Amino acid sequence: NSKYAKYFPHQKQHINARLNSLQQIIDYINQHEPNLAIQIEIKNSIDNPEWSFDYNEIANCVYEFIKLNNLFNRVKIQAFDWRILVLLTKLDKRIKTAYLATCNYDVNYCYKLFANSPVTQALATTGKYYDHIIDMIKDLGGYSYEPEDNELSYDELLLAHSLGLKVIVWGWPEHSGFVFNTELIRQLIDWGVDGIITDNPAKLKNILGG
């Protein structure tokens, strides 16, 4: 009966449903689709750090998991907490990092995110002031820029591509008011986005003709 659930009226609740561990999922993929690329999102809360381990601990844990399963060439790690992504890049540049962003992510916000972090000092030594967070993502060693689907502009897409960054969008029904906007998705495809994260992959597949 949550507000979020109302966006998915055709889905049914499963009582006592159990979640697989990440290791179980990787083992299953390796058994059935050993060449499948894998995208993992870190779900910590920047505003509520007490809800999870410290970002340093998370980065090290994720790195050890990638190393244990030899996923360096197959995995992409995405997060709103960019500090984790920076640490992963420092640990191994082979790890593809995807910088999630939404409406409050501007240059000043990102500097605040890195407050009391070695990243702030590293960026300060460049002597640069970034006109856009996309420039910052490039300098931090990012692989892709990942904004909310209805917030991406065509100019941002061109800027990211000019810097060699991939652009992958995602949906946030509680913010945008929709789960799948066909007109918007067609526009993003026409623009040339590199990927679309959606809660309705069947609709996306139909648009792509698959």
PDB file of N, CA, C and O in Angstrom, residues 94-119:
ATOM      1  N   ARG A  94      40.806  -0.767 -13.650  1.00  0.00           N
ATOM      2  CA  ARG A  94      40.010  -1.611 -14.551  1.00  0.00           C
ATOM      3  C   ARG A  94      38.525  -1.606 -14.191  1.00  0.00           C
ATOM      4  O   ARG A  94      37.687  -1.975 -15.022  1.00  0.00           O
ATOM      5  N   ILE A  95      38.198  -1.206 -12.978  1.00  0.00           N
ATOM      6  CA  ILE A  95      36.798  -1.210 -12.547  1.00  0.00           C
ATOM      7  C   ILE A  95      36.064  -0.030 -13.181  1.00  0.00           C
ATOM      8  O   ILE A  95      36.436   1.123 -12.994  1.00  0.00           O
ATOM      9  N   LYS A  96      35.018  -0.315 -13.929  1.00  0.00           N
ATOM     10  CA  LYS A  96      34.212   0.736 -14.540  1.00  0.00           C
ATOM     11  C   LYS A  96      33.285   1.338 -13.487  1.00  0.00           C
ATOM     12  O   LYS A  96      32.555   0.616 -12.806  1.00  0.00           O
ATOM     13  N   THR A  97      33.327   2.666 -13.357  1.00  0.00           N
ATOM     14  CA  THR A  97      32.512   3.342 -12.352  1.00  0.00           C
ATOM     15  C   THR A  97      31.465   4.227 -13.014  1.00  0.00           C
ATOM     16  O   THR A  97      31.769   4.989 -13.919  1.00  0.00           O
ATOM     17  N   ALA A  98      30.234   4.098 -12.544  1.00  0.00           N
ATOM     18  CA  ALA A  98      29.100   4.820 -13.115  1.00  0.00           C
ATOM     19  C   ALA A  98      28.581   5.820 -12.093  1.00  0.00           C
ATOM     20  O   ALA A  98      28.155   5.436 -10.991  1.00  0.00           O
ATOM     21  N   TYR A  99      28.613   7.100 -12.444  1.00  0.00           N
ATOM     22  CA  TYR A  99      28.277   8.181 -11.525  1.00  0.00           C
ATOM     23  C   TYR A  99      26.800   8.553 -11.654  1.00  0.00           C
ATOM     24  O   TYR A  99      26.405   9.267 -12.567  1.00  0.00           O
ATOM     25  N   LEU A 100      25.992   8.033 -10.727  1.00  0.00           N
ATOM     26  CA  LEU A 100      24.571   8.369 -10.694  1.00  0.00           C
ATOM     27  C   LEU A 100      24.397   9.812 -10.224  1.00  0.00           C
ATOM     28  O   LEU A 100      25.128  10.286  -9.352  1.00  0.00           O
ATOM     29  N   ALA A 101      23.413  10.492 -10.800  1.00  0.00           N
ATOM     30  CA  ALA A 101      23.179  11.893 -10.432  1.00  0.00           C
ATOM     31  C   ALA A 101      21.696  12.218 -10.592  1.00  0.00           C
ATOM     32  O   ALA A 101      21.001  11.636 -11.422  1.00  0.00           O
ATOM     33  N   THR A 102      21.256  13.147  -9.766  1.00  0.00           N
ATOM     34  CA  THR A 102      19.889  13.639  -9.886  1.00  0.00           C
ATOM     35  C   THR A 102      19.889  15.154  -9.695  1.00  0.00           C
ATOM     36  O   THR A 102      20.946  15.777  -9.672  1.00  0.00           O
ATOM     37  N   CYS A 103      18.711  15.741  -9.539  1.00  0.00           N
ATOM     38  CA  CYS A 103      18.551  17.193  -9.651  1.00  0.00           C
ATOM     39  C   CYS A 103      19.442  18.003  -8.713  1.00  0.00           C
ATOM     40  O   CYS A 103      19.803  19.131  -9.046  1.00  0.00           O
ATOM     41  N   ASN A 104      19.812  17.484  -7.556  1.00  0.00           N
ATOM     42  CA  ASN A 104      20.618  18.283  -6.626  1.00  0.00           C
ATOM     43  C   ASN A 104      22.116  18.147  -6.879  1.00  0.00           C
ATOM     44  O   ASN A 104      22.924  18.739  -6.167  1.00  0.00           O
ATOM     45  N   TYR A 105      22.507  17.380  -7.883  1.00  0.00           N
ATOM     46  CA  TYR A 105      23.927  17.178  -8.155  1.00  0.00           C
ATOM     47  C   TYR A 105      24.466  18.287  -9.053  1.00  0.00           C
ATOM     48  O   TYR A 105      24.442  18.192 -10.273  1.00  0.00           O
ATOM     49  N   ASP A 106      24.941  19.355  -8.416  1.00  0.00           N
ATOM     50  CA  ASP A 106      25.672  20.370  -9.162  1.00  0.00           C
ATOM     51  C   ASP A 106      27.102  20.394  -8.633  1.00  0.00           C
ATOM     52  O   ASP A 106      27.471  19.606  -7.765  1.00  0.00           O
ATOM     53  N   VAL A 107      27.917  21.273  -9.158  1.00  0.00           N
ATOM     54  CA  VAL A 107      29.333  21.298  -8.782  1.00  0.00           C
ATOM     55  C   VAL A 107      29.508  21.529  -7.284  1.00  0.00           C
ATOM     56  O   VAL A 107      30.283  20.833  -6.614  1.00  0.00           O
ATOM     57  N   ASN A 108      28.763  22.495  -6.726  1.00  0.00           N
ATOM     58  CA  ASN A 108      28.919  22.811  -5.308  1.00  0.00           C
ATOM     59  C   ASN A 108      28.471  21.647  -4.420  1.00  0.00           C
ATOM     60  O   ASN A 108      29.093  21.360  -3.396  1.00  0.00           O
ATOM     61  N   TYR A 109      27.375  20.986  -4.805  1.00  0.00           N
ATOM     62  CA  TYR A 109      26.916  19.835  -4.035  1.00  0.00           C
ATOM     63  C   TYR A 109      27.978  18.744  -4.025  1.00  0.00           C
ATOM     64  O   TYR A 109      28.227  18.118  -2.996  1.00  0.00           O
ATOM     65  N   CYS A 110      28.615  18.514  -5.160  1.00  0.00           N
ATOM     66  CA  CYS A 110      29.602  17.446  -5.255  1.00  0.00           C
ATOM     67  C   CYS A 110      30.842  17.750  -4.429  1.00  0.00           C
ATOM     68  O   CYS A 110      31.435  16.842  -3.831  1.00  0.00           O
ATOM     69  N   TYR A 111      31.220  19.026  -4.357  1.00  0.00           N
ATOM     70  CA  TYR A 111      32.325  19.395  -3.475  1.00  0.00           C
ATOM     71  C   TYR A 111      31.949  19.138  -2.012  1.00  0.00           C
ATOM     72  O   TYR A 111      32.761  18.690  -1.214  1.00  0.00           O
ATOM     73  N   LYS A 112      30.697  19.416  -1.656  1.00  0.00           N
ATOM     74  CA  LYS A 112      30.237  19.151  -0.288  1.00  0.00           C
ATOM     75  C   LYS A 112      30.247  17.648   0.000  1.00  0.00           C
ATOM     76  O   LYS A 112      30.573  17.220   1.112  1.00  0.00           O
ATOM     77  N   LEU A 113      29.880  16.859  -1.006  1.00  0.00           N
ATOM     78  CA  LEU A 113      29.898  15.408  -0.847  1.00  0.00           C
ATOM     79  C   LEU A 113      31.292  14.919  -0.496  1.00  0.00           C
ATOM     80  O   LEU A 113      31.457  14.001   0.310  1.00  0.00           O
ATOM     81  N   PHE A 114      32.295  15.559  -1.075  1.00  0.00           N
ATOM     82  CA  PHE A 114      33.678  15.147  -0.849  1.00  0.00           C
ATOM     83  C   PHE A 114      34.322  15.855   0.342  1.00  0.00           C
ATOM     84  O   PHE A 114      35.516  15.721   0.565  1.00  0.00           O
ATOM     85  N   ALA A 115      33.535  16.621   1.101  1.00  0.00           N
ATOM     86  CA  ALA A 115      34.102  17.344   2.242  1.00  0.00           C
ATOM     87  C   ALA A 115      34.794  16.374   3.193  1.00  0.00           C
ATOM     88  O   ALA A 115      34.306  15.269   3.438  1.00  0.00           O
ATOM     89  N   ASN A 116      35.945  16.793   3.714  1.00  0.00           N
ATOM     90  CA  ASN A 116      36.745  15.969   4.624  1.00  0.00           C
ATOM     91  C   ASN A 116      37.175  14.651   3.982  1.00  0.00           C
ATOM     92  O   ASN A 116      37.402  13.652   4.659  1.00  0.00           O
ATOM     93  N   SER A 117      37.250  14.658   2.680  1.00  0.00           N
ATOM     94  CA  SER A 117      37.680  13.472   1.937  1.00  0.00           C
ATOM     95  C   SER A 117      38.927  13.822   1.135  1.00  0.00           C
ATOM     96  O   SER A 117      39.079  14.958   0.677  1.00  0.00           O
ATOM     97  N   PRO A 118      39.841  12.879   0.960  1.00  0.00           N
ATOM     98  CA  PRO A 118      41.028  13.141   0.142  1.00  0.00           C
ATOM     99  C   PRO A 118      40.693  13.605  -1.268  1.00  0.00           C
ATOM    100  O   PRO A 118      41.496  14.260  -1.926  1.00  0.00           O
ATOM    101  N   VAL A 119      39.494  13.283  -1.726  1.00  0.00           N
ATOM    102  CA  VAL A 119      39.086  13.678  -3.076  1.00  0.00           C
ATOM    103  C   VAL A 119      39.063  15.195  -3.203  1.00  0.00           C
ATOM    104  O   VAL A 119      39.463  15.758  -4.223  1.00  0.00           O
TER     105      VAL A 119
END
